[in-house]
Coordinates of C-alpha atoms in Angstrom, one line a residue:
Chain X
M1 CA -10.1 -12.6 -37.8
F2 CA -10.2 -14.6 -34.6
R3 CA -13.2 -14.6 -32.5
L4 CA -14.4 -16.9 -29.6
Q5 CA -17.7 -18.7 -29.9
G6 CA -18.3 -19.6 -26.3
S7 CA -15.1 -20.4 -24.4
K8 CA -14.3 -23.6 -26.2
V9 CA -14.7 -22.9 -29.9
L10 CA -12.5 -20.6 -32.0
A11 CA -14.2 -19.1 -35.1
V12 CA -11.8 -17.7 -37.8
D13 CA -13.3 -15.6 -40.7
M14 CA -11.1 -15.8 -43.7
T15 CA -11.1 -14.1 -47.0
Q16 CA -8.4 -16.0 -49.0
D17 CA -6.0 -15.7 -46.1
A18 CA -4.6 -18.5 -44.1
V19 CA -4.3 -19.7 -40.6
K20 CA -1.9 -22.3 -38.9
A21 CA -3.7 -24.7 -36.6
K22 CA -3.2 -27.9 -34.7
N23 CA -3.7 -30.9 -36.9
G24 CA -7.1 -32.3 -36.9
S25 CA -8.7 -29.4 -34.8
M26 CA -11.1 -28.3 -37.4
V27 CA -14.7 -29.1 -36.2
A28 CA -16.7 -27.5 -39.0
Y29 CA -16.4 -24.9 -41.9
D30 CA -18.6 -23.2 -44.5
G31 CA -17.4 -21.7 -47.7
E32 CA -14.3 -23.2 -49.4
M33 CA -11.2 -24.3 -47.4
A34 CA -8.1 -26.2 -48.3
F35 CA -6.1 -28.0 -45.6
K36 CA -2.4 -28.6 -46.0
K37 CA 0.0 -30.2 -43.6
L38 CA 2.9 -28.2 -42.2
S39 CA 5.5 -29.2 -39.7
G40 CA 6.4 -27.8 -36.4
G41 CA 9.9 -26.5 -35.3
G42 CA 9.9 -23.6 -37.8
E43 CA 10.4 -23.2 -41.5
G44 CA 13.2 -24.2 -43.7
I45 CA 16.1 -26.6 -43.2
R46 CA 17.0 -25.2 -39.9
G47 CA 13.5 -25.9 -38.7
M48 CA 13.7 -29.4 -40.0
V49 CA 16.9 -30.1 -38.3
T50 CA 15.6 -28.6 -35.1
R51 CA 12.6 -30.8 -35.1
R52 CA 14.7 -33.9 -35.7
I53 CA 16.9 -33.0 -32.8
T54 CA 14.3 -31.8 -30.4
G55 CA 11.5 -34.2 -31.1
E56 CA 9.1 -31.2 -30.6
Q57 CA 6.1 -33.0 -31.9
M58 CA 4.0 -30.2 -33.1
T59 CA 2.0 -31.1 -36.2
V60 CA 0.4 -28.1 -37.7
M61 CA -1.9 -27.6 -40.8
E62 CA -2.3 -24.5 -42.9
V63 CA -6.0 -23.7 -43.6
R64 CA -6.6 -21.3 -46.5
G65 CA -9.8 -20.3 -47.9
Q66 CA -13.0 -18.1 -47.9
G67 CA -15.6 -18.4 -45.2
T68 CA -15.7 -19.4 -41.5
C69 CA -13.7 -22.2 -40.0
W70 CA -14.3 -23.4 -36.5
F71 CA -11.6 -25.1 -34.4
A72 CA -11.8 -26.9 -31.1
D73 CA -9.8 -29.6 -29.4
R74 CA -11.1 -31.9 -26.7
A75 CA -13.4 -29.3 -25.3
S76 CA -10.4 -27.3 -24.0
E77 CA -10.8 -23.7 -22.9
I78 CA -9.4 -21.2 -25.4
T79 CA -7.7 -17.8 -24.8
L80 CA -6.8 -15.3 -27.6
V81 CA -3.4 -13.7 -27.4
G82 CA -2.4 -10.5 -29.4
L83 CA 1.2 -10.3 -30.5
Q84 CA 2.7 -6.9 -31.4
G85 CA 6.2 -8.0 -32.5
D86 CA 6.8 -9.9 -29.3
K87 CA 7.3 -13.6 -28.8
L88 CA 4.9 -16.1 -27.2
Y89 CA 6.2 -19.3 -25.7
V90 CA 3.7 -22.1 -25.6
E91 CA 3.8 -25.8 -24.9
S92 CA 3.0 -27.5 -28.2
S93 CA 0.2 -29.4 -26.6
N94 CA -1.4 -26.0 -25.6
F95 CA -1.2 -24.5 -29.1
L96 CA -4.4 -24.3 -31.2
A97 CA -4.1 -21.7 -33.9
A98 CA -2.1 -18.6 -35.1
D99 CA -2.3 -16.2 -38.0
A100 CA -0.3 -17.7 -40.9
G101 CA 1.8 -14.5 -40.9
L102 CA 3.3 -15.4 -37.5
R103 CA 6.6 -17.2 -37.5
T104 CA 6.7 -20.4 -35.5
G105 CA 9.7 -22.1 -34.2
T106 CA 11.3 -24.1 -31.3
S107 CA 13.3 -22.9 -28.4
F108 CA 15.2 -24.6 -25.7
T109 CA 13.5 -24.4 -22.3
G110 CA 16.3 -25.7 -20.1
T111 CA 15.8 -28.2 -17.5
R112 CA 12.1 -27.5 -17.0
G113 CA 10.9 -29.9 -19.6
A114 CA 12.6 -32.8 -17.9
S115 CA 10.3 -32.4 -14.9
Q116 CA 7.3 -32.0 -16.9
G117 CA 7.8 -34.8 -19.3
N118 CA 7.0 -32.4 -22.1
G119 CA 10.4 -32.3 -23.7
L120 CA 13.2 -29.9 -23.3
F121 CA 11.9 -27.7 -26.0
T122 CA 8.9 -25.4 -26.4
T123 CA 7.1 -23.8 -29.3
T124 CA 7.6 -20.1 -30.1
I125 CA 5.3 -17.8 -32.1
E126 CA 6.5 -14.4 -33.1
G127 CA 5.4 -11.4 -35.1
H128 CA 2.3 -9.3 -35.4
G129 CA -1.1 -11.1 -35.2
Q130 CA -3.3 -13.3 -33.2
A131 CA -2.9 -16.7 -31.6
A132 CA -5.1 -19.0 -29.8
I133 CA -3.9 -21.1 -26.9
M134 CA -5.7 -23.9 -25.0
S135 CA -5.9 -24.8 -21.4
D136 CA -7.6 -27.3 -19.0
G137 CA -10.1 -24.9 -17.5
P138 CA -10.1 -21.2 -18.0
A139 CA -6.5 -19.7 -18.1
V140 CA -5.6 -16.7 -15.9
V141 CA -3.1 -14.1 -17.2
L142 CA -0.5 -13.0 -14.5
R143 CA 1.7 -10.0 -15.1
V144 CA 5.2 -10.3 -14.0
S145 CA 7.2 -7.1 -13.4
A146 CA 10.6 -6.2 -12.0
Q147 CA 9.2 -6.0 -8.5
Y148 CA 6.9 -9.0 -8.7
P149 CA 8.5 -12.2 -10.0
L150 CA 6.2 -15.2 -10.3
T151 CA 6.6 -18.8 -9.4
V152 CA 4.4 -21.3 -11.3
D153 CA 3.7 -25.0 -10.8
P154 CA 5.1 -26.6 -14.1
G155 CA 1.9 -28.6 -14.5
A156 CA -0.2 -25.5 -14.5
Y157 CA 2.0 -23.4 -16.8
V158 CA 0.5 -22.9 -20.2
A159 CA 2.5 -20.1 -22.0
H160 CA 4.3 -16.8 -21.4
Q161 CA 5.0 -13.7 -23.5
G162 CA 7.3 -10.7 -23.1
N163 CA 10.8 -10.2 -21.9
L164 CA 11.0 -12.9 -19.2
R165 CA 13.8 -15.0 -17.8
Q166 CA 12.8 -18.3 -16.5
S167 CA 14.6 -20.5 -14.0
F168 CA 13.8 -23.9 -12.6
Q169 CA 13.6 -24.3 -8.8
S170 CA 13.6 -27.5 -6.9
G171 CA 12.3 -27.8 -3.5
V172 CA 13.5 -31.4 -3.3
T173 CA 15.3 -32.0 0.0
F174 CA 16.5 -34.8 2.0
R175 CA 13.0 -35.0 3.6
T176 CA 11.2 -35.2 0.3
L177 CA 13.1 -38.2 -0.7
F178 CA 11.9 -39.9 2.5
G179 CA 8.3 -39.3 1.6
E180 CA 7.5 -36.1 3.4
G181 CA 7.3 -33.8 0.3
G182 CA 4.9 -31.0 0.1
G183 CA 3.8 -32.1 -3.3
E184 CA 5.3 -28.9 -4.7
A185 CA 8.9 -30.2 -5.4
F186 CA 9.4 -28.3 -8.7
Q187 CA 8.6 -24.8 -9.7
I188 CA 9.3 -22.4 -12.5
R189 CA 10.4 -18.8 -11.5
F190 CA 9.7 -16.0 -14.0
E191 CA 11.6 -12.7 -13.7
G192 CA 11.4 -9.6 -15.8
D193 CA 8.5 -8.0 -17.5
G194 CA 5.8 -10.0 -19.3
L195 CA 2.7 -12.1 -18.9
V196 CA 2.3 -15.8 -17.9
Y197 CA -0.9 -17.9 -18.7
V198 CA -1.7 -20.4 -15.9
Q199 CA -4.4 -23.0 -16.0
P200 CA -6.5 -24.2 -13.0
S201 CA -5.3 -27.7 -13.4
E202 CA -2.1 -29.6 -13.2
R203 CA -1.0 -32.0 -15.9
N204 CA 0.6 -35.2 -14.7
T205 CA 4.2 -34.5 -14.1
I206 CA 7.0 -36.4 -12.6
A207 CA 7.3 -33.6 -10.1
G208 CA 3.7 -34.3 -9.0
D209 CA 4.8 -37.7 -7.6
V210 CA 7.8 -36.3 -5.8
Chain U
M1 CA -41.5 -26.6 -23.4
A2 CA -40.8 -29.7 -21.4
F3 CA -37.1 -29.2 -20.8
E4 CA -35.4 -26.2 -19.1
E5 CA -31.6 -25.9 -19.0
I6 CA -30.5 -25.5 -15.4
N7 CA -26.9 -25.1 -16.3
S8 CA -24.8 -26.4 -19.2
K9 CA -24.8 -30.0 -18.0
M10 CA -28.3 -30.5 -16.5
V11 CA -32.0 -30.1 -17.6
R12 CA -35.2 -30.0 -15.7
A13 CA -38.2 -31.7 -17.2
T14 CA -41.8 -31.1 -16.2
V15 CA -44.0 -34.2 -16.4
A16 CA -47.8 -34.0 -16.3
P17 CA -50.4 -36.6 -16.3
G18 CA -51.1 -38.0 -19.7
Q19 CA -47.7 -36.9 -21.0
R20 CA -44.8 -39.2 -21.4
L21 CA -41.1 -38.6 -21.7
F22 CA -38.5 -41.0 -22.8
S23 CA -34.9 -40.7 -21.4
Q24 CA -31.7 -42.7 -21.5
R25 CA -31.8 -45.2 -18.8
G26 CA -29.9 -44.1 -15.6
A27 CA -29.9 -40.4 -16.6
M28 CA -32.3 -39.3 -13.9
L29 CA -30.4 -37.2 -11.2
A30 CA -33.2 -36.2 -9.0
Y31 CA -36.9 -35.8 -8.9
Q32 CA -39.8 -34.1 -7.1
G33 CA -43.5 -35.2 -7.1
E34 CA -44.9 -38.5 -8.1
V35 CA -43.0 -39.8 -11.0
S36 CA -42.4 -43.4 -12.1
F37 CA -39.6 -44.7 -14.2
T38 CA -40.2 -47.9 -16.1
P39 CA -37.6 -49.6 -18.3
N40 CA -38.6 -49.6 -21.8
L41 CA -37.8 -52.9 -23.3
R42 CA -38.6 -51.9 -26.7
G43 CA -36.1 -49.0 -26.6
G44 CA -38.7 -46.3 -27.1
Q45 CA -41.6 -46.3 -29.4
G46 CA -42.6 -48.0 -32.5
G47 CA -43.5 -51.7 -31.6
V48 CA -41.5 -54.9 -32.1
M49 CA -40.6 -54.3 -35.8
S50 CA -39.1 -51.1 -34.8
M51 CA -37.2 -52.7 -31.9
I52 CA -35.7 -55.3 -34.2
G53 CA -34.8 -52.6 -36.7
R54 CA -32.8 -50.8 -33.9
R55 CA -31.1 -53.9 -32.8
V56 CA -29.9 -54.7 -36.2
A57 CA -28.8 -51.0 -36.6
N58 CA -27.0 -51.0 -33.4
E59 CA -29.0 -47.9 -32.4
D60 CA -30.4 -49.6 -29.4
T61 CA -29.6 -47.3 -26.4
P62 CA -31.8 -48.5 -23.5
L63 CA -34.5 -46.0 -22.7
M64 CA -37.0 -45.6 -19.9
T65 CA -40.4 -44.2 -19.8
V66 CA -41.0 -41.3 -17.3
E67 CA -44.5 -40.7 -16.4
G68 CA -46.4 -39.1 -13.6
S69 CA -46.7 -35.6 -12.1
G70 CA -43.7 -33.5 -11.1
T71 CA -40.3 -32.4 -12.2
V72 CA -37.1 -34.5 -13.0
L73 CA -33.5 -33.5 -13.4
F74 CA -31.5 -35.2 -16.1
G75 CA -27.9 -35.3 -16.8
H76 CA -25.3 -38.0 -17.8
G77 CA -21.6 -38.5 -17.4
G78 CA -20.8 -34.7 -17.0
H79 CA -21.6 -34.2 -20.7
H80 CA -22.9 -30.9 -21.9
V81 CA -26.6 -30.9 -22.6
Q82 CA -28.4 -28.9 -25.3
V83 CA -32.2 -28.6 -25.8
I84 CA -33.5 -28.6 -29.3
N85 CA -37.1 -27.7 -30.0
L86 CA -38.8 -29.2 -33.0
S87 CA -41.8 -27.8 -34.7
G88 CA -42.8 -30.3 -37.2
D89 CA -39.4 -31.0 -38.6
T90 CA -37.1 -34.0 -38.1
L91 CA -34.0 -34.1 -36.0
Y92 CA -31.3 -36.7 -36.8
V93 CA -29.1 -37.7 -33.8
E94 CA -27.1 -40.7 -32.7
A95 CA -29.0 -42.8 -30.2
D96 CA -26.3 -42.6 -27.6
R97 CA -26.3 -38.8 -27.6
L98 CA -30.0 -38.8 -26.8
L99 CA -30.6 -37.8 -23.1
A100 CA -34.3 -37.3 -23.1
F101 CA -37.2 -36.4 -25.5
E102 CA -40.9 -35.7 -25.3
G103 CA -43.4 -38.7 -26.0
T104 CA -45.1 -36.4 -28.6
L105 CA -42.1 -37.0 -30.9
E106 CA -42.1 -39.9 -33.2
Q107 CA -39.0 -42.0 -33.0
S108 CA -37.5 -44.1 -35.8
T109 CA -34.3 -45.4 -37.2
V110 CA -33.1 -44.2 -40.6
F111 CA -30.4 -45.6 -42.8
L112 CA -28.0 -42.9 -43.7
G113 CA -25.8 -45.1 -45.9
S114 CA -28.2 -44.6 -48.8
Q115 CA -27.6 -41.0 -48.9
G116 CA -24.0 -41.0 -49.8
G117 CA -23.7 -44.0 -52.0
V118 CA -20.5 -46.0 -51.4
M119 CA -19.0 -43.1 -49.4
G120 CA -22.1 -43.2 -47.2
M121 CA -21.1 -46.7 -46.4
V122 CA -17.6 -45.9 -45.7
R123 CA -18.7 -42.9 -43.5
G124 CA -19.8 -45.4 -40.7
Q125 CA -16.4 -47.2 -40.7
V126 CA -14.4 -44.1 -40.8
S127 CA -16.1 -41.9 -38.4
G128 CA -17.2 -44.4 -35.9
Q129 CA -20.7 -43.0 -36.4
G130 CA -23.3 -45.6 -37.3
L131 CA -24.8 -45.9 -40.7
F132 CA -28.1 -45.8 -38.9
T133 CA -29.2 -42.8 -36.9
T134 CA -32.2 -42.2 -34.8
S135 CA -34.7 -39.6 -36.1
L136 CA -37.2 -37.7 -34.1
K137 CA -40.1 -36.1 -35.7
G138 CA -43.1 -33.8 -34.8
H139 CA -43.6 -31.1 -32.1
G140 CA -41.7 -31.2 -29.0
S141 CA -38.3 -30.8 -27.5
V142 CA -35.2 -33.1 -27.2
A143 CA -32.2 -32.9 -24.9
V144 CA -28.9 -34.1 -26.5
M145 CA -25.5 -34.7 -25.0
A146 CA -22.2 -33.5 -26.3
H147 CA -18.5 -33.4 -25.1
G148 CA -17.9 -29.7 -24.5
G149 CA -20.2 -27.0 -25.5
V150 CA -22.5 -27.2 -28.7
F151 CA -22.7 -24.5 -31.3
E152 CA -25.1 -24.3 -34.2
V153 CA -24.2 -23.6 -37.7
P154 CA -26.9 -22.7 -40.2
I155 CA -27.0 -24.5 -43.4
T156 CA -28.4 -22.5 -46.4
P157 CA -28.7 -23.6 -50.1
H158 CA -25.8 -21.6 -51.2
R159 CA -23.6 -22.3 -48.2
P160 CA -23.1 -25.9 -47.4
V161 CA -21.3 -26.8 -44.2
R162 CA -18.6 -29.4 -43.7
V163 CA -18.2 -30.9 -40.3
D164 CA -15.6 -33.2 -38.8
P165 CA -17.5 -36.4 -38.4
Q166 CA -16.2 -36.9 -34.8
A167 CA -17.4 -33.4 -33.9
Y168 CA -20.9 -33.9 -35.4
V169 CA -23.7 -34.1 -32.9
A170 CA -27.1 -33.7 -34.7
H171 CA -28.8 -31.9 -37.5
H172 CA -32.4 -30.9 -38.5
G173 CA -34.1 -29.5 -41.4
D174 CA -34.2 -30.4 -45.1
V175 CA -30.6 -31.5 -45.4
R176 CA -28.7 -34.0 -47.4
N177 CA -25.5 -35.4 -46.0
K178 CA -22.6 -37.0 -47.6
L179 CA -19.1 -38.0 -46.6
S180 CA -16.5 -36.0 -48.7
T181 CA -12.9 -36.7 -48.7
A182 CA -10.0 -34.3 -49.0
L183 CA -7.6 -37.1 -49.4
G184 CA -4.9 -36.8 -52.1
W185 CA -2.0 -39.3 -52.8
R186 CA 0.2 -37.1 -50.5
D187 CA -2.0 -37.9 -47.6
M188 CA -1.6 -41.6 -48.3
V189 CA 2.1 -41.3 -47.7
G190 CA 1.5 -39.7 -44.3
R191 CA 1.6 -36.0 -44.9
G192 CA -2.1 -35.6 -43.9
S193 CA -3.4 -32.5 -42.2
G194 CA -5.7 -34.6 -40.1
E195 CA -8.8 -33.4 -42.0
A196 CA -9.1 -36.2 -44.5
F197 CA -12.8 -36.8 -44.0
Q198 CA -15.5 -34.4 -43.8
L199 CA -19.3 -34.7 -43.5
E200 CA -20.8 -32.4 -46.0
L201 CA -24.3 -31.1 -45.1
S202 CA -26.3 -29.2 -47.8
G203 CA -29.8 -27.9 -48.1
S204 CA -31.4 -25.8 -45.6
G205 CA -31.3 -26.4 -41.9
T206 CA -29.0 -26.4 -38.9
V207 CA -26.2 -28.6 -37.8
F208 CA -25.1 -28.9 -34.1
V209 CA -21.4 -29.3 -33.6
Q210 CA -19.5 -30.0 -30.4
A211 CA -16.2 -28.4 -29.3
S212 CA -14.4 -31.6 -29.3
E213 CA -13.4 -34.6 -31.4
E214 CA -14.2 -37.1 -28.7
K215 CA -17.1 -39.7 -29.0
L216 CA -19.3 -40.0 -26.0

């Protein structure tokens, strides 16, 4: 069972069940817990091959036991996400924890990664259960519907879920290249039906300098 | 109570004649009234021997004495601040996390290495936390700093608490600590979960943990 203790600490109450969490994110626990390293990119040989190819550097551990385990990472804000059979896409650096019953994998994000310096691949979490994602400052959840597409700064994008198509937009023009850019040269556009998590901060991206 | 939390990163202290406060040097943000700040060359209380002890123990965070009549705002580096009230018990905290404390408290330096045997010695090396820690004893309140918010975990005789050494802030009560290791040979060949070392606290009391693994 996931619960937030304040906005920056995730408490997970466990009764011999398990949770997947970012390596090294445990800050305290009581009871008995065992920590085992897993690897990102999904299970099995396919996952292993994917990891090698994609270089998606998510190192995950499995925590199993009885008691309460507290997770936090660099005082980042934490948001809980409930999954009912749908898929959550999250940058591996924004992933904190998920029920062990959820499947984790890697998916191709297209050209977005290149502008972000975050790699071309992103982490996916799928199934029924809870996940915890991190953001720099409290994340807002924006709903995207057929009538209301959403455009997001790549540096402020944290995660999305639902049935969404994403496309990469470039506002780079002749003028931008001559130093008259608006500072918003690259954007990601989401269309369809789903939720997008946005943080009030911009990671340093190549796009930010254009 | 001498300290009042204004927001998560600032405390207000009330100073009255005849009462002293100690604070980390440079941590004053603003003050009202007649208040004087004097650098405390001895780094707090306890005389020359205590000063040498702290120098040797590398627990020598420069302090200043705050006296007079008025109110003072304290904060430092945008760190979160937590006020801990002591009623006769002892608080253990790293000196660099001390923002301010009341002069009624007795300050000294304790050697923690002795508590955990060889592992206790290793603890300082691994966690980057010193083998020596400052202790404050008596009746009064203390403001400590942390990166991110602080939460309290109770320690009871049947329920010891393990803490990431980097996320540990302070503890009080009748508590023994030792560094435990979850290291197996698999971890040695690079399959570690990143939770190889844990600070085990048992007995009865409270441990304060920060929402981050970053040192101040």
